[in-house]
CSV table of N, CA and C in Angstrom, one decimal:
chain,number,residue,atom,x,y,z
A,1,MET,N,113.8,49.3,-2.1
A,1,MET,CA,114.6,49.9,-3.1
A,1,MET,C,113.8,51.0,-3.8
A,2,SER,N,114.4,52.1,-4.0
A,2,SER,CA,113.7,53.3,-4.6
A,2,SER,C,113.4,53.0,-6.0
A,3,ARG,N,112.2,53.5,-6.4
A,3,ARG,CA,111.7,53.3,-7.8
A,3,ARG,C,112.5,54.2,-8.8
A,4,ILE,N,113.2,55.3,-8.3
A,4,ILE,CA,114.0,56.0,-9.1
A,4,ILE,C,115.3,56.2,-8.4
A,5,GLU,N,116.4,56.6,-9.1
A,5,GLU,CA,117.7,56.7,-8.6
A,5,GLU,C,117.8,57.5,-7.3
A,6,ILE,N,118.6,57.0,-6.4
A,6,ILE,CA,119.0,57.7,-5.2
A,6,ILE,C,120.2,58.5,-5.7
A,7,LYS,N,120.1,59.8,-6.0
A,7,LYS,CA,121.1,60.6,-6.5
A,7,LYS,C,122.1,60.9,-5.5
A,8,GLU,N,123.3,60.6,-5.7
A,8,GLU,CA,124.4,60.9,-4.7
A,8,GLU,C,124.8,62.4,-5.0
A,9,PRO,N,124.9,63.2,-3.9
A,9,PRO,CA,125.3,64.6,-4.1
A,9,PRO,C,126.6,64.8,-4.9
A,10,SER,N,127.5,63.8,-4.7
A,10,SER,CA,128.8,64.0,-5.4
A,10,SER,C,128.7,63.8,-6.9
A,11,GLN,N,127.5,63.4,-7.4
A,11,GLN,CA,127.2,63.3,-8.8
A,11,GLN,C,126.6,64.6,-9.4
A,12,THR,N,126.6,65.6,-8.7
A,12,THR,CA,126.0,66.9,-9.1
A,12,THR,C,127.1,68.0,-9.0
A,13,SER,N,126.8,69.1,-9.6
A,13,SER,CA,127.7,70.3,-9.6
A,13,SER,C,126.9,71.6,-9.6
A,14,GLY,N,127.6,72.7,-9.4
A,14,GLY,CA,127.0,74.0,-9.5
A,14,GLY,C,125.9,74.2,-8.4
A,15,SER,N,124.9,74.9,-8.8
A,15,SER,CA,123.8,75.1,-7.8
A,15,SER,C,123.1,73.9,-7.3
A,16,HIS,N,123.1,72.9,-8.1
A,16,HIS,CA,122.5,71.6,-7.7
A,16,HIS,C,123.3,71.0,-6.4
A,17,ALA,N,124.6,71.0,-6.6
A,17,ALA,CA,125.5,70.6,-5.5
A,17,ALA,C,125.4,71.5,-4.3
A,18,GLU,N,125.2,72.8,-4.5
A,18,GLU,CA,125.1,73.7,-3.4
A,18,GLU,C,123.9,73.4,-2.6
A,19,ILE,N,122.8,73.1,-3.2
A,19,ILE,CA,121.6,72.8,-2.4
A,19,ILE,C,121.8,71.5,-1.6
A,20,PHE,N,122.4,70.5,-2.2
A,20,PHE,CA,122.8,69.3,-1.4
A,20,PHE,C,123.7,69.7,-0.3
A,21,SER,N,124.6,70.6,-0.4
A,21,SER,CA,125.6,71.0,0.6
A,21,SER,C,124.8,71.7,1.8
A,22,GLN,N,123.9,72.5,1.4
A,22,GLN,CA,123.0,73.2,2.5
A,22,GLN,C,122.2,72.1,3.2
A,23,ILE,N,121.6,71.1,2.6
A,23,ILE,CA,120.9,70.1,3.3
A,23,ILE,C,121.9,69.3,4.2
A,24,ASN,N,123.0,69.0,3.7
A,24,ASN,CA,124.0,68.3,4.5
A,24,ASN,C,124.4,69.1,5.8
A,25,ASP,N,124.6,70.4,5.6
A,25,ASP,CA,124.9,71.3,6.7
A,25,ASP,C,123.8,71.3,7.7
A,26,ALA,N,122.6,71.3,7.3
A,26,ALA,CA,121.4,71.3,8.3
A,26,ALA,C,121.2,70.0,9.0
A,27,PHE,N,121.4,68.8,8.3
A,27,PHE,CA,121.1,67.5,8.9
A,27,PHE,C,122.3,66.8,9.3
A,28,GLY,N,123.5,67.2,8.8
A,28,GLY,CA,124.7,66.4,9.1
A,28,GLY,C,124.8,65.2,8.1
A,29,THR,N,123.9,65.1,7.2
A,29,THR,CA,123.9,64.1,6.1
A,29,THR,C,122.8,64.6,5.2
A,30,VAL,N,122.7,63.9,4.0
A,30,VAL,CA,121.6,64.2,3.1
A,30,VAL,C,120.6,63.0,3.1
A,31,PRO,N,119.5,63.2,3.7
A,31,PRO,CA,118.5,62.1,3.8
A,31,PRO,C,118.1,61.6,2.4
A,32,ASN,N,117.7,60.4,2.3
A,32,ASN,CA,117.4,59.8,1.1
A,32,ASN,C,116.2,60.5,0.4
A,33,MET,N,115.2,61.0,1.1
A,33,MET,CA,114.2,61.8,0.4
A,33,MET,C,114.7,62.9,-0.5
A,34,PHE,N,115.7,63.6,0.0
A,34,PHE,CA,116.3,64.7,-0.8
A,34,PHE,C,117.1,64.2,-1.9
A,35,LYS,N,117.8,63.0,-1.7
A,35,LYS,CA,118.5,62.4,-2.8
A,35,LYS,C,117.6,62.0,-3.9
A,36,VAL,N,116.5,61.4,-3.6
A,36,VAL,CA,115.5,60.9,-4.6
A,36,VAL,C,114.9,62.1,-5.4
A,37,ILE,N,114.4,63.1,-4.6
A,37,ILE,CA,113.8,64.2,-5.3
A,37,ILE,C,114.9,65.0,-6.0
A,38,GLY,N,116.1,64.9,-5.6
A,38,GLY,CA,117.3,65.5,-6.2
A,38,GLY,C,117.6,65.1,-7.6
A,39,ASN,N,116.9,64.1,-8.1
A,39,ASN,CA,117.1,63.8,-9.5
A,39,ASN,C,116.7,65.0,-10.4
A,40,SER,N,115.9,65.8,-9.9
A,40,SER,CA,115.5,67.1,-10.5
A,40,SER,C,116.0,68.2,-9.6
A,41,GLU,N,116.9,69.0,-10.2
A,41,GLU,CA,117.4,70.2,-9.4
A,41,GLU,C,116.2,71.1,-9.0
A,42,VAL,N,115.3,71.3,-9.9
A,42,VAL,CA,114.2,72.3,-9.6
A,42,VAL,C,113.3,71.7,-8.5
A,43,ALA,N,113.0,70.4,-8.5
A,43,ALA,CA,112.2,69.8,-7.5
A,43,ALA,C,112.9,69.8,-6.2
A,44,LEU,N,114.2,69.6,-6.2
A,44,LEU,CA,115.0,69.6,-5.0
A,44,LEU,C,115.0,71.1,-4.4
A,45,GLU,N,115.2,72.0,-5.2
A,45,GLU,CA,115.2,73.4,-4.8
A,45,GLU,C,113.8,73.8,-4.3
A,46,SER,N,112.7,73.4,-4.9
A,46,SER,CA,111.3,73.6,-4.4
A,46,SER,C,111.2,73.0,-3.0
A,47,MET,N,111.6,71.8,-2.8
A,47,MET,CA,111.4,71.1,-1.5
A,47,MET,C,112.3,71.8,-0.4
A,48,TRP,N,113.5,72.1,-0.8
A,48,TRP,CA,114.4,72.7,0.2
A,48,TRP,C,114.0,74.1,0.6
A,49,ASN,N,113.6,74.8,-0.4
A,49,ASN,CA,113.2,76.2,-0.1
A,49,ASN,C,111.9,76.2,0.8
A,50,SER,N,110.9,75.3,0.5
A,50,SER,CA,109.8,75.2,1.3
A,50,SER,C,110.1,74.8,2.7
A,51,PHE,N,111.0,73.8,2.9
A,51,PHE,CA,111.4,73.4,4.2
A,51,PHE,C,112.0,74.6,5.0
A,52,GLY,N,112.8,75.4,4.3
A,52,GLY,CA,113.4,76.5,5.0
A,52,GLY,C,112.5,77.6,5.3
A,53,ALA,N,111.6,77.9,4.4
A,53,ALA,CA,110.6,79.0,4.6
A,53,ALA,C,109.7,78.6,5.8
A,54,LEU,N,109.2,77.4,5.8
A,54,LEU,CA,108.3,77.0,6.9
A,54,LEU,C,109.0,77.0,8.3
A,55,ALA,N,110.3,76.8,8.3
A,55,ALA,CA,111.1,76.8,9.5
A,55,ALA,C,111.0,78.2,10.2
A,56,LYS,N,110.9,79.3,9.4
A,56,LYS,CA,110.9,80.6,9.9
A,56,LYS,C,109.5,81.1,10.3
A,57,GLY,N,108.5,80.2,10.2
A,57,GLY,CA,107.1,80.6,10.5
A,57,GLY,C,106.8,80.9,11.9
A,58,ARG,N,105.5,81.4,12.1
A,58,ARG,CA,105.0,81.7,13.4
A,58,ARG,C,104.6,80.5,14.2
A,59,LEU,N,104.3,79.4,13.5
A,59,LEU,CA,103.7,78.3,14.3
A,59,LEU,C,104.7,77.6,15.2
A,60,GLY,N,106.0,77.7,14.9
A,60,GLY,CA,107.0,77.0,15.6
A,60,GLY,C,107.3,75.7,15.2
A,61,ALA,N,108.5,75.2,15.4
A,61,ALA,CA,108.9,73.9,14.9
A,61,ALA,C,108.1,72.7,15.5
A,62,LYS,N,107.8,72.8,16.8
A,62,LYS,CA,107.1,71.7,17.5
A,62,LYS,C,105.8,71.5,16.8
A,63,LEU,N,105.0,72.5,16.7
A,63,LEU,CA,103.6,72.4,16.0
A,63,LEU,C,103.8,71.9,14.6
A,64,GLY,N,104.8,72.5,13.9
A,64,GLY,CA,105.0,72.1,12.5
A,64,GLY,C,105.3,70.6,12.4
A,65,GLU,N,106.0,70.1,13.3
A,65,GLU,CA,106.3,68.6,13.3
A,65,GLU,C,105.1,67.8,13.8
A,66,GLN,N,104.3,68.3,14.6
A,66,GLN,CA,103.1,67.6,15.0
A,66,GLN,C,102.1,67.5,13.8
A,67,ILE,N,102.0,68.6,13.0
A,67,ILE,CA,101.2,68.6,11.9
A,67,ILE,C,101.8,67.6,10.8
A,68,ALA,N,103.1,67.5,10.7
A,68,ALA,CA,103.8,66.7,9.8
A,68,ALA,C,103.5,65.2,10.1
A,69,VAL,N,103.5,64.8,11.4
A,69,VAL,CA,103.3,63.4,11.7
A,69,VAL,C,101.8,62.9,11.5
A,70,LEU,N,100.9,63.9,11.7
A,70,LEU,CA,99.5,63.6,11.4
A,70,LEU,C,99.3,63.4,9.9
A,71,VAL,N,99.8,64.4,9.1
A,71,VAL,CA,99.7,64.3,7.7
A,71,VAL,C,100.3,63.0,7.2
A,72,ALA,N,101.5,62.7,7.7
A,72,ALA,CA,102.2,61.5,7.2
A,72,ALA,C,101.4,60.2,7.5
A,73,ASP,N,100.8,60.1,8.7
A,73,ASP,CA,100.0,59.0,9.1
A,73,ASP,C,98.8,58.9,8.1
A,74,ILE,N,98.1,59.9,7.9
A,74,ILE,CA,96.9,59.9,7.0
A,74,ILE,C,97.4,59.4,5.6
A,75,ASN,N,98.5,59.9,5.1
A,75,ASN,CA,98.9,59.6,3.8
A,75,ASN,C,99.7,58.3,3.8
A,76,ARG,N,99.8,57.6,4.9
A,76,ARG,CA,100.5,56.3,5.0
A,76,ARG,C,102.0,56.4,4.6
A,77,CYS,N,102.7,57.5,5.0
A,77,CYS,CA,104.1,57.7,4.7
A,77,CYS,C,104.9,57.4,5.9
A,78,GLU,N,105.4,56.2,5.9
A,78,GLU,CA,106.3,55.8,7.1
A,78,GLU,C,107.6,56.6,7.1
A,79,TYR,N,108.1,57.0,5.9
A,79,TYR,CA,109.3,57.8,5.9
A,79,TYR,C,109.1,59.1,6.6
A,80,CYS,N,108.1,59.8,6.3
A,80,CYS,CA,107.9,61.2,6.9
A,80,CYS,C,107.5,61.0,8.3
A,81,LEU,N,106.7,60.0,8.6
A,81,LEU,CA,106.3,59.8,10.0
A,81,LEU,C,107.6,59.6,10.9
A,82,SER,N,108.5,58.8,10.4
A,82,SER,CA,109.7,58.5,11.1
A,82,SER,C,110.6,59.7,11.2
A,83,ALA,N,110.8,60.5,10.1
A,83,ALA,CA,111.7,61.6,10.1
A,83,ALA,C,111.1,62.7,10.9
A,84,HIS,N,109.8,63.0,10.8
A,84,HIS,CA,109.2,64.1,11.6
A,84,HIS,C,109.0,63.8,13.1
A,85,THR,N,108.9,62.5,13.4
A,85,THR,CA,108.9,62.1,14.8
A,85,THR,C,110.3,62.5,15.4
A,86,ALA,N,111.4,62.2,14.7
A,86,ALA,CA,112.7,62.5,15.2
A,86,ALA,C,112.9,64.0,15.3
A,87,LEU,N,112.5,64.7,14.3
A,87,LEU,CA,112.6,66.2,14.3
A,87,LEU,C,111.7,66.9,15.3
A,88,GLY,N,110.5,66.3,15.6
A,88,GLY,CA,109.6,66.8,16.6
A,88,GLY,C,110.3,66.7,18.0
A,89,LYS,N,111.0,65.6,18.2
A,89,LYS,CA,111.7,65.4,19.5
A,89,LYS,C,112.8,66.4,19.7
A,90,LYS,N,113.4,66.7,18.6
A,90,LYS,CA,114.5,67.8,18.5
A,90,LYS,C,113.9,69.1,18.9
A,91,ALA,N,112.6,69.3,18.4
A,91,ALA,CA,112.0,70.6,18.6
A,91,ALA,C,111.3,70.7,20.0
A,92,GLY,N,111.5,69.7,20.8
A,92,GLY,CA,111.0,69.8,22.2
A,92,GLY,C,109.7,69.0,22.5
A,93,ALA,N,109.2,68.3,21.6
A,93,ALA,CA,108.1,67.5,21.8
A,93,ALA,C,108.5,66.1,22.5
A,94,SER,N,107.6,65.6,23.3
A,94,SER,CA,107.8,64.3,24.0
A,94,SER,C,107.4,63.2,23.0
A,95,ASP,N,107.8,62.0,23.4
A,95,ASP,CA,107.4,60.8,22.6
A,95,ASP,C,105.9,60.8,22.6
A,96,ASP,N,105.3,61.0,23.8
A,96,ASP,CA,103.8,61.0,23.9
A,96,ASP,C,103.2,62.0,23.1
A,97,GLU,N,103.7,63.2,23.1
A,97,GLU,CA,103.1,64.3,22.2
A,97,GLU,C,103.1,63.9,20.7
A,98,MET,N,104.2,63.3,20.3
A,98,MET,CA,104.4,63.0,18.9
A,98,MET,C,103.4,61.8,18.5
A,99,ARG,N,103.3,60.8,19.4
A,99,ARG,CA,102.4,59.7,19.2
A,99,ARG,C,100.9,60.2,19.2
A,100,ALA,N,100.6,61.1,20.1
A,100,ALA,CA,99.2,61.7,20.2
A,100,ALA,C,99.0,62.5,18.9
A,101,ALA,N,99.9,63.3,18.4
A,101,ALA,CA,99.7,64.1,17.2
A,101,ALA,C,99.4,63.1,16.0
A,102,GLN,N,100.2,62.1,15.9
A,102,GLN,CA,100.0,61.0,14.9
A,102,GLN,C,98.5,60.6,14.8
A,103,SER,N,97.8,60.6,16.0
A,103,SER,CA,96.4,60.2,16.1
A,103,SER,C,95.5,61.4,16.1
A,104,CYS,N,96.0,62.6,15.8
A,104,CYS,CA,95.2,63.8,15.8
A,104,CYS,C,94.7,64.2,17.2
A,105,GLU,N,95.6,64.1,18.1
A,105,GLU,CA,95.2,64.3,19.5
A,105,GLU,C,96.3,65.2,20.2
A,106,SER,N,95.9,66.1,21.1
A,106,SER,CA,96.8,66.9,21.9
A,106,SER,C,96.1,67.3,23.1
A,107,SER,N,96.8,67.4,24.3
A,107,SER,CA,96.2,67.9,25.4
A,107,SER,C,96.1,69.4,25.4
A,108,ASP,N,96.9,70.0,24.6
A,108,ASP,CA,96.8,71.5,24.4
A,108,ASP,C,95.7,71.9,23.4
A,109,PRO,N,94.7,72.7,23.9
A,109,PRO,CA,93.6,73.0,23.0
A,109,PRO,C,93.9,73.7,21.7
A,110,ARG,N,95.0,74.5,21.7
A,110,ARG,CA,95.4,75.2,20.5
A,110,ARG,C,96.0,74.2,19.5
A,111,THR,N,96.9,73.4,20.0
A,111,THR,CA,97.5,72.4,19.1
A,111,THR,C,96.4,71.4,18.6
A,112,GLN,N,95.4,71.0,19.5
A,112,GLN,CA,94.4,70.2,19.1
A,112,GLN,C,93.5,70.8,17.9
A,113,ALA,N,93.3,72.1,18.0
A,113,ALA,CA,92.6,72.8,16.9
A,113,ALA,C,93.3,72.8,15.6
A,114,ALA,N,94.6,73.0,15.7
A,114,ALA,CA,95.5,73.0,14.5
A,114,ALA,C,95.5,71.6,13.8
A,115,LEU,N,95.6,70.6,14.7
A,115,LEU,CA,95.6,69.2,14.1
A,115,LEU,C,94.3,68.8,13.5
A,116,LEU,N,93.2,69.2,14.2
A,116,LEU,CA,91.9,68.9,13.6
A,116,LEU,C,91.7,69.6,12.2
A,117,PHE,N,92.1,70.8,12.2
A,117,PHE,CA,92.0,71.6,11.0
A,117,PHE,C,92.9,71.0,9.9
A,118,SER,N,94.1,70.6,10.2
A,118,SER,CA,95.0,69.9,9.2
A,118,SER,C,94.4,68.6,8.8
A,119,ARG,N,93.8,67.9,9.6
A,119,ARG,CA,93.2,66.6,9.2
A,119,ARG,C,92.0,66.9,8.2
A,120,LYS,N,91.2,67.9,8.5
A,120,LYS,CA,90.1,68.2,7.6
A,120,LYS,C,90.6,68.6,6.2
A,121,ILE,N,91.7,69.4,6.2
A,121,ILE,CA,92.3,69.8,4.9
A,121,ILE,C,92.7,68.6,4.1
A,122,VAL,N,93.4,67.6,4.7
A,122,VAL,CA,93.9,66.4,4.1
A,122,VAL,C,92.7,65.5,3.6
A,123,GLN,N,91.9,65.3,4.6
A,123,GLN,CA,90.8,64.3,4.3
A,123,GLN,C,89.8,64.8,3.3
A,124,ASN,N,89.6,66.1,3.2
A,124,ASN,CA,88.7,66.7,2.3
A,124,ASN,C,89.3,67.3,1.1
A,125,ARG,N,90.6,67.0,0.9
A,125,ARG,CA,91.4,67.4,-0.2
A,125,ARG,C,91.3,68.9,-0.4
A,126,GLY,N,91.4,69.7,0.7
A,126,GLY,CA,91.3,71.1,0.6
A,126,GLY,C,90.0,71.7,0.7
A,127,ALA,N,88.9,70.9,0.5
A,127,ALA,CA,87.5,71.5,0.4
A,127,ALA,C,87.0,71.6,1.8
A,128,ILE,N,87.5,72.6,2.5
A,128,ILE,CA,87.0,72.9,3.9
A,128,ILE,C,86.0,74.0,3.7
A,129,ASN,N,85.3,74.3,4.8
A,129,ASN,CA,84.3,75.4,4.8
A,129,ASN,C,84.6,76.5,5.8
A,130,SER,N,83.8,77.5,5.8
A,130,SER,CA,84.0,78.7,6.6
A,130,SER,C,84.0,78.3,8.1
A,131,SER,N,83.1,77.3,8.5
A,131,SER,CA,83.1,76.9,9.9
A,131,SER,C,84.4,76.2,10.3
A,132,ASP,N,85.0,75.5,9.4
A,132,ASP,CA,86.3,74.9,9.7
A,132,ASP,C,87.4,76.0,10.0
A,133,VAL,N,87.4,77.0,9.3
A,133,VAL,CA,88.3,78.1,9.5
A,133,VAL,C,87.9,78.9,10.7
A,134,ASP,N,86.7,79.1,10.9
A,134,ASP,CA,86.2,79.8,12.2
A,134,ASP,C,86.6,79.0,13.5
A,135,GLU,N,86.6,77.7,13.4
A,135,GLU,CA,86.9,76.9,14.5
A,135,GLU,C,88.4,77.0,14.9
A,136,VAL,N,89.2,77.0,13.9
A,136,VAL,CA,90.7,77.1,14.2
A,136,VAL,C,91.0,78.5,14.7
A,137,LYS,N,90.3,79.5,14.1
A,137,LYS,CA,90.6,80.9,14.5
A,137,LYS,C,90.1,81.1,16.0
A,138,ALA,N,89.0,80.4,16.3
A,138,ALA,CA,88.5,80.5,17.7
A,138,ALA,C,89.5,80.0,18.7
A,139,ALA,N,90.4,79.1,18.3
A,139,ALA,CA,91.4,78.5,19.2
A,139,ALA,C,92.6,79.4,19.3
A,140,GLY,N,92.5,80.6,18.7
A,140,GLY,CA,93.6,81.6,18.9
A,140,GLY,C,94.5,81.8,17.7
A,141,PHE,N,94.2,81.2,16.5
A,141,PHE,CA,95.1,81.4,15.4
A,141,PHE,C,94.5,82.5,14.5
A,142,ASN,N,95.4,83.4,14.1
A,142,ASN,CA,95.0,84.5,13.2
A,142,ASN,C,95.1,84.0,11.7
A,143,ASP,N,94.8,84.9,10.8
A,143,ASP,CA,94.8,84.6,9.4
A,143,ASP,C,96.1,84.1,8.9
A,144,GLU,N,97.2,84.8,9.4
A,144,GLU,CA,98.5,84.4,9.0
A,144,GLU,C,98.8,83.0,9.4
A,145,GLU,N,98.5,82.6,10.6
A,145,GLU,CA,98.8,81.4,11.1
A,145,GLU,C,97.9,80.3,10.5
A,146,VAL,N,96.7,80.6,10.2
A,146,VAL,CA,95.8,79.6,9.4
A,146,VAL,C,96.4,79.3,8.1
A,147,ALA,N,96.9,80.4,7.4
A,147,ALA,CA,97.5,80.2,6.1
A,147,ALA,C,98.8,79.3,6.2
A,148,GLU,N,99.5,79.5,7.3
A,148,GLU,CA,100.7,78.8,7.5
A,148,GLU,C,100.4,77.3,7.8
A,149,ILE,N,99.3,77.0,8.5
A,149,ILE,CA,98.9,75.7,8.7
A,149,ILE,C,98.7,75.0,7.4
A,150,LEU,N,98.0,75.7,6.5
A,150,LEU,CA,97.7,75.1,5.2
A,150,LEU,C,99.0,74.8,4.5
A,151,ALA,N,99.9,75.8,4.6
A,151,ALA,CA,101.3,75.6,3.9
A,151,ALA,C,102.0,74.4,4.4
A,152,HIS,N,101.9,74.1,5.7
A,152,HIS,CA,102.6,73.0,6.4
A,152,HIS,C,101.9,71.7,5.7
A,153,VAL,N,100.6,71.7,5.7
A,153,VAL,CA,99.9,70.6,5.2
A,153,VAL,C,100.3,70.2,3.7
A,154,ALA,N,100.2,71.3,2.9
A,154,ALA,CA,100.5,71.1,1.5
A,154,ALA,C,102.0,70.7,1.3
A,155,PHE,N,102.9,71.2,2.1
A,155,PHE,CA,104.3,70.9,1.9
A,155,PHE,C,104.5,69.4,2.3
A,156,ASN,N,103.8,68.9,3.4
A,156,ASN,CA,103.9,67.6,3.8
A,156,ASN,C,103.3,66.6,2.8
A,157,ILE,N,102.2,67.0,2.2
A,157,ILE,CA,101.7,66.2,1.1
A,157,ILE,C,102.8,65.9,0.0
A,158,PHE,N,103.5,67.0,-0.4
A,158,PHE,CA,104.5,66.9,-1.3
A,158,PHE,C,105.6,65.9,-0.9
A,159,THR,N,106.1,66.0,0.4
A,159,THR,CA,107.1,65.1,0.8
A,159,THR,C,106.5,63.7,1.0
A,160,ASN,N,105.3,63.6,1.5
A,160,ASN,CA,104.7,62.2,1.6
A,160,ASN,C,104.6,61.6,0.2
A,161,TYR,N,104.1,62.2,-0.7
A,161,TYR,CA,103.9,61.7,-2.0
A,161,TYR,C,105.3,61.3,-2.7
A,162,THR,N,106.3,62.1,-2.4
A,162,THR,CA,107.7,61.8,-2.9
A,162,THR,C,108.1,60.4,-2.4
A,163,ASN,N,107.9,60.3,-1.0
A,163,ASN,CA,108.4,59.0,-0.4
A,163,ASN,C,107.5,57.8,-0.7
A,164,VAL,N,106.3,58.0,-0.8
A,164,VAL,CA,105.3,56.9,-1.1
A,164,VAL,C,105.5,56.5,-2.6
A,165,SER,N,105.4,57.5,-3.4
A,165,SER,CA,105.4,57.2,-4.9
A,165,SER,C,106.7,56.6,-5.3
A,166,PHE,N,107.8,57.0,-4.7
A,166,PHE,CA,109.1,56.5,-5.2
A,166,PHE,C,109.7,55.4,-4.3
A,167,ALA,N,109.0,55.0,-3.2
A,167,ALA,CA,109.5,54.0,-2.3
A,167,ALA,C,110.8,54.3,-1.8
A,168,VAL,N,110.9,55.5,-1.2
A,168,VAL,CA,112.2,56.0,-0.7
A,168,VAL,C,112.6,55.1,0.5
A,169,PRO,N,113.8,54.5,0.5
A,169,PRO,CA,114.3,53.8,1.6
A,169,PRO,C,114.4,54.6,2.9
A,170,LEU,N,114.0,54.1,4.0
A,170,LEU,CA,114.0,54.8,5.3
A,170,LEU,C,115.4,54.9,5.8
A,171,ASP,N,115.7,56.1,6.3
A,171,ASP,CA,117.1,56.3,6.9
A,171,ASP,C,117.0,57.1,8.1
A,172,PHE,N,115.8,57.0,8.8
A,172,PHE,CA,115.6,57.4,10.2
A,172,PHE,C,115.1,56.3,11.0
A,173,PRO,N,115.1,56.4,12.3
A,173,PRO,CA,114.6,55.4,13.2
A,173,PRO,C,113.1,55.2,12.9
A,174,LYS,N,112.7,53.9,12.6
A,174,LYS,CA,111.4,53.6,12.2
A,174,LYS,C,110.3,53.9,13.3
A,175,VAL,N,109.3,54.6,12.8
A,175,VAL,CA,108.1,54.7,13.6
A,175,VAL,C,106.9,54.1,12.9
A,176,ASN,N,106.1,53.3,13.5
A,176,ASN,CA,105.0,52.6,12.8
A,176,ASN,C,103.8,53.4,12.6
A,177,LEU,N,103.2,53.3,11.5
A,177,LEU,CA,102.0,53.9,11.1
A,177,LEU,C,100.9,53.4,12.1
A,178,ARG,N,99.8,54.1,12.3
A,178,ARG,CA,98.7,53.6,13.1
A,178,ARG,C,98.0,52.5,12.4
C-alpha cells in the first residue's frame, strides 16, 4: 500500500489532468508511479517533462532503459526495475541484455562503458573524477552524450526514490532485484 495517496487522474482538472492524459496516451494507462507523484502537479510535470526530454536524446531508448535497470537495482527499486525491463524490451533489448544491464554488464563495449560510468555516478553520489569521464569518452561517447548519461542517472534516481520512499504498488510484471 502506498504511503501517500494514489491520485486518480479523474480527481484532477486543468493542466494537471492534461499531464495525466498525456501519460495515458503514451502508456495506454497511467502507471501508479505517476499517480503517486501526481499528488503534486509540479512534481508530476517535472517527472513527465524529464521522461519526454530524455526520450528525444542521442543515447537511444535501449541504452536509456539499460541504464535505468542498473540504477534501479543499485537503489533497490523493484518498481523501476520491472517497468524499465518491460520498456527495454519494447526498445529492442533482449531478456538477456536487460538482465545483464541490471548487473552492470554488456557484451557491447560502448554499452558496457556507459553502464560502468552510470554505476560510478550512483555509487559515488556524483563524485566522479576526470579519469571516469575519460574512460567513457574513450568508448566513443562525446560530451553531449556523457551529459545525457548523467541526466538518465539523475532522472532514474528521482523515479527510484519516488517508488521506494512512497512504497508505490507494482503495476508492471515483476522483475526480481539481484
